[in-house]
Amino acid sequence: MSKLKDINLDDIKCKLPKNSKSDYWTLGIFIFIVILWGLPSLLQNVWNEFYTLLNGYGTAFPAIIGVISLCIIKVYNKPLASIADVCKNGVPFSSLIMCAGTLALGSAMTNENIGLKNFLVDSISNALESNRLSLFVLFLIFIVRATIQTNLSSNMVTATVVTTVAVPILLATGSTEFVLISTVAIGMLSSFAFVTPPSMPHIAISCSSNYTNTKQIFLYGSFLAILVIILTISLGLGIGIVIF
């Protein structure tokens, strides 16, 4: 941060272009997309028909509506966005293909007909139960497993598989508090994906940019992952015990 102490923010602000009408329209469409993503869940118990209708279209539907809006809304007789220009200059297709492949793999891993999830649950459960490990060691195993798996596969797969394994094993120990703490920790750590490109779309996009590369993201991401595990054990476990 010492390199930033002599920066004159006024000079930077003077070089920034003023917000245009197109900028405000684009920002408004983005906010509308975010609302469409979150509003149905908030209204599920109040307006279930609306939730069922909008949720049935999937998470990609609001984004598609946003893209269509950008293409048909004109400011100064010019569309806010052009599909041809965006596909040519703005879309990292290699990163998107990687993300699509990861999502397809995650869907296959959790497919009930394939049976991989049940196999993992049964195998890990039998291994941990046979060793009769302490609560702390079990907690450590689950949070480390969640952190590693979410950085190699889908966060939804991680949350589903690790929680499915953790809950019955921890319930068998008779400690309800550790069940609650572990569930919260696994859910949190399943979203901390920043080590490898398949972990999350924005990581794949970052790796294909000119600002960083796969090696840097792996090194710094691994450091953050270890730091998160330490903080979860040292702070999260203590806070969870007090709360629950």
mmCIF file of C-alpha atoms in Angstrom:
data_model
loop_
_atom_site.group_PDB
_atom_site.id
_atom_site.type_symbol
_atom_site.label_atom_id
_atom_site.label_comp_id
_atom_site.label_asym_id
_atom_site.label_seq_id
_atom_site.Cartn_x
_atom_site.Cartn_y
_atom_site.Cartn_z
ATOM 1 C CA MET A 1 0.000 0.000 0.000
ATOM 2 C CA SER A 2 2.999 2.346 0.412
ATOM 3 C CA LYS A 3 3.176 2.680 -3.380
ATOM 4 C CA LEU A 4 -0.276 4.256 -3.370
ATOM 5 C CA LYS A 5 0.381 6.991 -0.795
ATOM 6 C CA ASP A 6 1.539 9.546 -3.381
ATOM 7 C CA ILE A 7 -1.325 8.996 -5.803
ATOM 8 C CA ASN A 8 -3.441 12.061 -6.437
ATOM 9 C CA LEU A 9 -7.047 10.909 -6.630
ATOM 10 C CA ASP A 10 -8.182 14.242 -8.062
ATOM 11 C CA ASP A 11 -6.057 13.666 -11.168
ATOM 12 C CA ILE A 12 -7.573 10.220 -11.611
ATOM 13 C CA LYS A 13 -11.108 11.548 -11.197
ATOM 14 C CA CYS A 14 -10.476 14.252 -13.810
ATOM 15 C CA LYS A 15 -9.522 11.613 -16.376
ATOM 16 C CA LEU A 16 -12.655 9.532 -15.804
ATOM 17 C CA PRO A 17 -15.405 10.141 -18.356
ATOM 18 C CA LYS A 18 -18.685 11.500 -17.053
ATOM 19 C CA ASN A 19 -21.551 9.085 -16.604
ATOM 20 C CA SER A 20 -23.742 8.967 -19.663
ATOM 21 C CA LYS A 21 -27.365 8.074 -20.148
ATOM 22 C CA SER A 22 -26.228 4.682 -21.453
ATOM 23 C CA ASP A 23 -24.311 4.033 -18.220
ATOM 24 C CA TYR A 24 -27.402 4.629 -16.106
ATOM 25 C CA TRP A 25 -29.526 2.378 -18.324
ATOM 26 C CA THR A 26 -26.904 -0.381 -18.121
ATOM 27 C CA LEU A 27 -26.679 -0.065 -14.332
ATOM 28 C CA GLY A 28 -30.466 -0.174 -14.047
ATOM 29 C CA ILE A 29 -30.671 -3.360 -16.133
ATOM 30 C CA PHE A 30 -27.982 -4.976 -13.991
ATOM 31 C CA ILE A 31 -29.881 -4.119 -10.800
ATOM 32 C CA PHE A 32 -33.052 -5.532 -12.376
ATOM 33 C CA ILE A 33 -31.248 -8.826 -13.104
ATOM 34 C CA VAL A 34 -30.036 -9.079 -9.500
ATOM 35 C CA ILE A 35 -33.585 -8.427 -8.258
ATOM 36 C CA LEU A 36 -34.947 -11.196 -10.502
ATOM 37 C CA TRP A 37 -32.365 -13.578 -9.040
ATOM 38 C CA GLY A 38 -33.218 -12.847 -5.400
ATOM 39 C CA LEU A 39 -36.842 -11.694 -5.326
ATOM 40 C CA PRO A 40 -38.575 -15.041 -6.051
ATOM 41 C CA SER A 41 -36.991 -16.719 -3.014
ATOM 42 C CA LEU A 42 -38.020 -13.822 -0.783
ATOM 43 C CA LEU A 43 -41.617 -14.078 -2.002
ATOM 44 C CA GLN A 44 -41.864 -17.872 -1.878
ATOM 45 C CA ASN A 45 -44.085 -17.951 1.209
ATOM 46 C CA VAL A 46 -46.040 -14.862 0.160
ATOM 47 C CA TRP A 47 -46.553 -15.381 -3.581
ATOM 48 C CA ASN A 48 -45.733 -19.011 -4.314
ATOM 49 C CA GLU A 49 -47.157 -18.885 -7.849
ATOM 50 C CA PHE A 50 -44.696 -16.163 -8.837
ATOM 51 C CA TYR A 51 -41.831 -18.085 -7.223
ATOM 52 C CA THR A 52 -42.752 -21.318 -9.020
ATOM 53 C CA LEU A 53 -43.111 -19.573 -12.390
ATOM 54 C CA LEU A 54 -39.873 -17.584 -12.332
ATOM 55 C CA ASN A 55 -37.806 -20.229 -10.563
ATOM 56 C CA GLY A 56 -38.848 -22.791 -13.155
ATOM 57 C CA TYR A 57 -36.984 -20.921 -15.887
ATOM 58 C CA GLY A 58 -33.620 -21.391 -14.129
ATOM 59 C CA THR A 59 -30.893 -18.988 -13.051
ATOM 60 C CA ALA A 60 -29.892 -18.134 -16.625
ATOM 61 C CA PHE A 61 -33.299 -16.607 -17.423
ATOM 62 C CA PRO A 62 -32.712 -13.192 -15.731
ATOM 63 C CA ALA A 63 -29.342 -12.866 -17.474
ATOM 64 C CA ILE A 64 -30.939 -13.640 -20.843
ATOM 65 C CA ILE A 65 -33.582 -10.992 -20.176
ATOM 66 C CA GLY A 66 -30.777 -8.556 -19.360
ATOM 67 C CA VAL A 67 -28.889 -9.280 -22.585
ATOM 68 C CA ILE A 68 -32.061 -8.890 -24.652
ATOM 69 C CA SER A 69 -32.796 -5.584 -22.891
ATOM 70 C CA LEU A 70 -29.293 -4.285 -23.640
ATOM 71 C CA CYS A 71 -29.748 -5.143 -27.312
ATOM 72 C CA ILE A 72 -33.211 -3.629 -27.841
ATOM 73 C CA ILE A 73 -33.003 -0.488 -25.686
ATOM 74 C CA LYS A 74 -31.537 2.355 -27.712
ATOM 75 C CA VAL A 75 -29.931 5.534 -26.430
ATOM 76 C CA TYR A 76 -29.236 8.221 -29.035
ATOM 77 C CA ASN A 77 -30.424 5.757 -31.723
ATOM 78 C CA LYS A 78 -27.772 3.228 -30.725
ATOM 79 C CA PRO A 79 -28.355 -0.053 -28.799
ATOM 80 C CA LEU A 80 -26.739 -0.315 -25.395
ATOM 81 C CA ALA A 81 -24.975 -3.466 -26.570
ATOM 82 C CA SER A 82 -24.448 -5.379 -29.783
ATOM 83 C CA ILE A 83 -24.199 -9.169 -29.729
ATOM 84 C CA ALA A 84 -21.643 -9.112 -32.547
ATOM 85 C CA ASP A 85 -19.358 -6.640 -30.767
ATOM 86 C CA VAL A 86 -19.711 -8.374 -27.401
ATOM 87 C CA CYS A 87 -18.924 -11.814 -28.817
ATOM 88 C CA LYS A 88 -15.960 -10.426 -30.752
ATOM 89 C CA ASN A 89 -14.346 -8.304 -28.036
ATOM 90 C CA GLY A 90 -15.909 -8.889 -24.631
ATOM 91 C CA VAL A 91 -16.726 -12.568 -24.042
ATOM 92 C CA PRO A 92 -13.933 -14.966 -22.949
ATOM 93 C CA PHE A 93 -15.350 -18.053 -24.640
ATOM 94 C CA SER A 94 -12.525 -20.351 -23.493
ATOM 95 C CA SER A 95 -13.340 -19.541 -19.869
ATOM 96 C CA LEU A 96 -17.073 -19.987 -20.438
ATOM 97 C CA ILE A 97 -16.537 -23.387 -22.068
ATOM 98 C CA MET A 98 -14.440 -24.454 -19.073
ATOM 99 C CA CYS A 99 -17.174 -23.290 -16.680
ATOM 100 C CA ALA A 100 -19.841 -25.081 -18.693
ATOM 101 C CA GLY A 101 -17.816 -28.282 -18.559
ATOM 102 C CA THR A 102 -17.395 -27.936 -14.794
ATOM 103 C CA LEU A 103 -21.125 -27.433 -14.292
ATOM 104 C CA ALA A 104 -21.884 -30.458 -16.465
ATOM 105 C CA LEU A 105 -19.431 -32.532 -14.427
ATOM 106 C CA GLY A 106 -21.002 -31.322 -11.185
ATOM 107 C CA SER A 107 -24.457 -32.225 -12.452
ATOM 108 C CA ALA A 108 -23.248 -35.721 -13.331
ATOM 109 C CA MET A 109 -21.612 -36.164 -9.915
ATOM 110 C CA THR A 110 -24.856 -35.412 -8.077
ATOM 111 C CA ASN A 111 -27.123 -37.355 -10.439
ATOM 112 C CA GLU A 112 -28.956 -40.011 -8.432
ATOM 113 C CA ASN A 113 -28.952 -42.463 -11.338
ATOM 114 C CA ILE A 114 -25.148 -42.463 -11.498
ATOM 115 C CA GLY A 115 -24.821 -43.153 -7.791
ATOM 116 C CA LEU A 116 -21.469 -41.429 -7.230
ATOM 117 C CA LYS A 117 -22.803 -39.287 -4.386
ATOM 118 C CA ASN A 118 -24.163 -42.306 -2.509
ATOM 119 C CA PHE A 119 -20.890 -44.158 -3.065
ATOM 120 C CA LEU A 120 -18.863 -41.267 -1.616
ATOM 121 C CA VAL A 121 -21.235 -40.867 1.310
ATOM 122 C CA ASP A 122 -21.162 -44.577 2.209
ATOM 123 C CA SER A 123 -17.388 -44.926 1.781
ATOM 124 C CA ILE A 124 -16.437 -41.852 3.784
ATOM 125 C CA SER A 125 -19.047 -42.507 6.460
ATOM 126 C CA ASN A 126 -17.811 -46.061 7.042
ATOM 127 C CA ALA A 127 -14.171 -44.912 7.175
ATOM 128 C CA LEU A 128 -14.829 -42.139 9.693
ATOM 129 C CA GLU A 129 -17.231 -44.112 11.860
ATOM 130 C CA SER A 130 -14.859 -47.067 12.111
ATOM 131 C CA ASN A 131 -12.084 -44.842 13.460
ATOM 132 C CA ARG A 132 -14.344 -43.135 16.038
ATOM 133 C CA LEU A 133 -12.510 -39.842 15.792
ATOM 134 C CA SER A 134 -12.984 -36.938 18.202
ATOM 135 C CA LEU A 135 -15.414 -34.118 17.417
ATOM 136 C CA PHE A 136 -12.638 -31.634 16.744
ATOM 137 C CA VAL A 137 -10.846 -33.991 14.329
ATOM 138 C CA LEU A 138 -14.123 -34.688 12.519
ATOM 139 C CA PHE A 139 -14.795 -30.964 12.244
ATOM 140 C CA LEU A 140 -11.278 -30.411 10.895
ATOM 141 C CA ILE A 141 -11.668 -33.197 8.328
ATOM 142 C CA PHE A 142 -14.970 -31.848 7.027
ATOM 143 C CA ILE A 143 -13.886 -28.216 6.666
ATOM 144 C CA VAL A 144 -10.605 -29.194 4.977
ATOM 145 C CA ARG A 145 -12.510 -31.541 2.664
ATOM 146 C CA ALA A 146 -15.035 -28.794 1.812
ATOM 147 C CA THR A 147 -12.282 -26.259 1.119
ATOM 148 C CA ILE A 148 -10.343 -28.599 -1.170
ATOM 149 C CA GLN A 149 -13.356 -29.996 -3.028
ATOM 150 C CA THR A 150 -14.974 -26.630 -3.742
ATOM 151 C CA ASN A 151 -11.756 -25.474 -5.397
ATOM 152 C CA LEU A 152 -11.771 -28.487 -7.696
ATOM 153 C CA SER A 153 -15.477 -28.827 -8.485
ATOM 154 C CA SER A 154 -18.822 -27.090 -8.190
ATOM 155 C CA ASN A 155 -19.660 -25.441 -4.862
ATOM 156 C CA MET A 156 -23.127 -26.990 -5.011
ATOM 157 C CA VAL A 157 -21.604 -30.460 -5.302
ATOM 158 C CA THR A 158 -19.337 -29.707 -2.339
ATOM 159 C CA ALA A 159 -22.133 -28.449 -0.117
ATOM 160 C CA THR A 160 -24.362 -31.410 -0.989
ATOM 161 C CA VAL A 161 -21.832 -34.228 -0.650
ATOM 162 C CA VAL A 162 -19.852 -33.003 2.377
ATOM 163 C CA THR A 163 -22.961 -32.031 4.363
ATOM 164 C CA THR A 164 -24.632 -35.340 3.563
ATOM 165 C CA VAL A 165 -21.609 -37.149 4.996
ATOM 166 C CA ALA A 166 -21.047 -34.846 7.984
ATOM 167 C CA VAL A 167 -24.545 -34.608 9.459
ATOM 168 C CA PRO A 168 -25.263 -38.310 10.211
ATOM 169 C CA ILE A 169 -21.745 -38.900 11.548
ATOM 170 C CA LEU A 170 -21.870 -35.901 13.872
ATOM 171 C CA LEU A 171 -25.415 -36.743 14.969
ATOM 172 C CA ALA A 172 -24.188 -40.192 15.981
ATOM 173 C CA THR A 173 -21.761 -38.538 18.404
ATOM 174 C CA GLY A 174 -24.669 -36.892 20.219
ATOM 175 C CA SER A 175 -23.368 -33.333 19.743
ATOM 176 C CA THR A 176 -26.086 -31.190 18.183
ATOM 177 C CA GLU A 177 -23.915 -28.081 18.509
ATOM 178 C CA PHE A 178 -21.185 -29.519 16.293
ATOM 179 C CA VAL A 179 -23.775 -30.516 13.694
ATOM 180 C CA LEU A 180 -24.979 -26.917 13.449
ATOM 181 C CA ILE A 181 -21.469 -25.455 13.504
ATOM 182 C CA SER A 182 -20.203 -27.879 10.861
ATOM 183 C CA THR A 183 -23.178 -27.274 8.576
ATOM 184 C CA VAL A 184 -22.676 -23.509 8.694
ATOM 185 C CA ALA A 185 -18.905 -23.870 8.165
ATOM 186 C CA ILE A 186 -19.308 -26.270 5.220
ATOM 187 C CA GLY A 187 -21.879 -23.998 3.588
ATOM 188 C CA MET A 188 -19.550 -21.015 3.985
ATOM 189 C CA LEU A 189 -16.415 -22.807 2.796
ATOM 190 C CA SER A 190 -18.239 -24.250 -0.214
ATOM 191 C CA SER A 191 -18.434 -20.696 -1.570
ATOM 192 C CA PHE A 192 -14.754 -19.911 -1.000
ATOM 193 C CA ALA A 193 -13.552 -21.077 -4.403
ATOM 194 C CA PHE A 194 -10.534 -19.164 -5.679
ATOM 195 C CA VAL A 195 -7.654 -21.596 -6.281
ATOM 196 C CA THR A 196 -8.227 -23.263 -9.680
ATOM 197 C CA PRO A 197 -10.104 -22.195 -12.849
ATOM 198 C CA PRO A 198 -12.814 -24.912 -12.558
ATOM 199 C CA SER A 199 -13.742 -23.713 -9.068
ATOM 200 C CA MET A 200 -15.759 -20.666 -10.120
ATOM 201 C CA PRO A 201 -16.470 -18.799 -13.395
ATOM 202 C CA HIS A 202 -14.811 -15.564 -12.314
ATOM 203 C CA ILE A 203 -11.574 -17.442 -11.530
ATOM 204 C CA ALA A 204 -11.536 -18.965 -15.009
ATOM 205 C CA ILE A 205 -12.118 -15.535 -16.516
ATOM 206 C CA SER A 206 -9.337 -14.041 -14.380
ATOM 207 C CA CYS A 207 -6.882 -16.704 -15.518
ATOM 208 C CA SER A 208 -7.525 -15.842 -19.160
ATOM 209 C CA SER A 209 -7.083 -12.104 -18.575
ATOM 210 C CA ASN A 210 -3.849 -10.171 -18.909
ATOM 211 C CA TYR A 211 -3.839 -9.149 -15.250
ATOM 212 C CA THR A 212 -2.908 -12.508 -13.741
ATOM 213 C CA ASN A 213 -2.298 -16.146 -14.633
ATOM 214 C CA THR A 214 -3.112 -19.628 -13.377
ATOM 215 C CA LYS A 215 0.107 -19.959 -11.345
ATOM 216 C CA GLN A 216 -0.443 -16.712 -9.438
ATOM 217 C CA ILE A 217 -4.072 -17.512 -8.713
ATOM 218 C CA PHE A 218 -3.140 -20.987 -7.497
ATOM 219 C CA LEU A 219 -0.431 -19.685 -5.150
ATOM 220 C CA TYR A 220 -2.388 -16.796 -3.683
ATOM 221 C CA GLY A 221 -5.618 -18.812 -3.673
ATOM 222 C CA SER A 222 -3.953 -21.666 -1.786
ATOM 223 C CA PHE A 223 -2.644 -19.200 0.789
ATOM 224 C CA LEU A 224 -6.137 -17.761 1.249
ATOM 225 C CA ALA A 225 -7.644 -21.254 1.500
ATOM 226 C CA ILE A 226 -5.220 -22.197 4.292
ATOM 227 C CA LEU A 227 -5.917 -18.879 6.025
ATOM 228 C CA VAL A 228 -9.670 -19.487 5.814
ATOM 229 C CA ILE A 229 -9.289 -22.941 7.377
ATOM 230 C CA ILE A 230 -7.236 -21.506 10.243
ATOM 231 C CA LEU A 231 -9.737 -18.707 10.862
ATOM 232 C CA THR A 232 -12.662 -21.132 10.735
ATOM 233 C CA ILE A 233 -11.008 -23.314 13.369
ATOM 234 C CA SER A 234 -9.730 -20.527 15.621
ATOM 235 C CA LEU A 235 -12.606 -18.043 15.371
ATOM 236 C CA GLY A 236 -15.548 -19.789 13.735
ATOM 237 C CA LEU A 237 -15.528 -22.801 16.034
ATOM 238 C CA GLY A 238 -15.423 -20.632 19.143
ATOM 239 C CA ILE A 239 -18.149 -18.288 17.908
ATOM 240 C CA GLY A 240 -20.291 -21.276 16.905
ATOM 241 C CA ILE A 241 -19.990 -22.872 20.331
ATOM 242 C CA VAL A 242 -21.087 -19.602 21.998
ATOM 243 C CA ILE A 243 -24.032 -19.093 19.613
ATOM 244 C CA PHE A 244 -25.350 -22.663 19.480
#
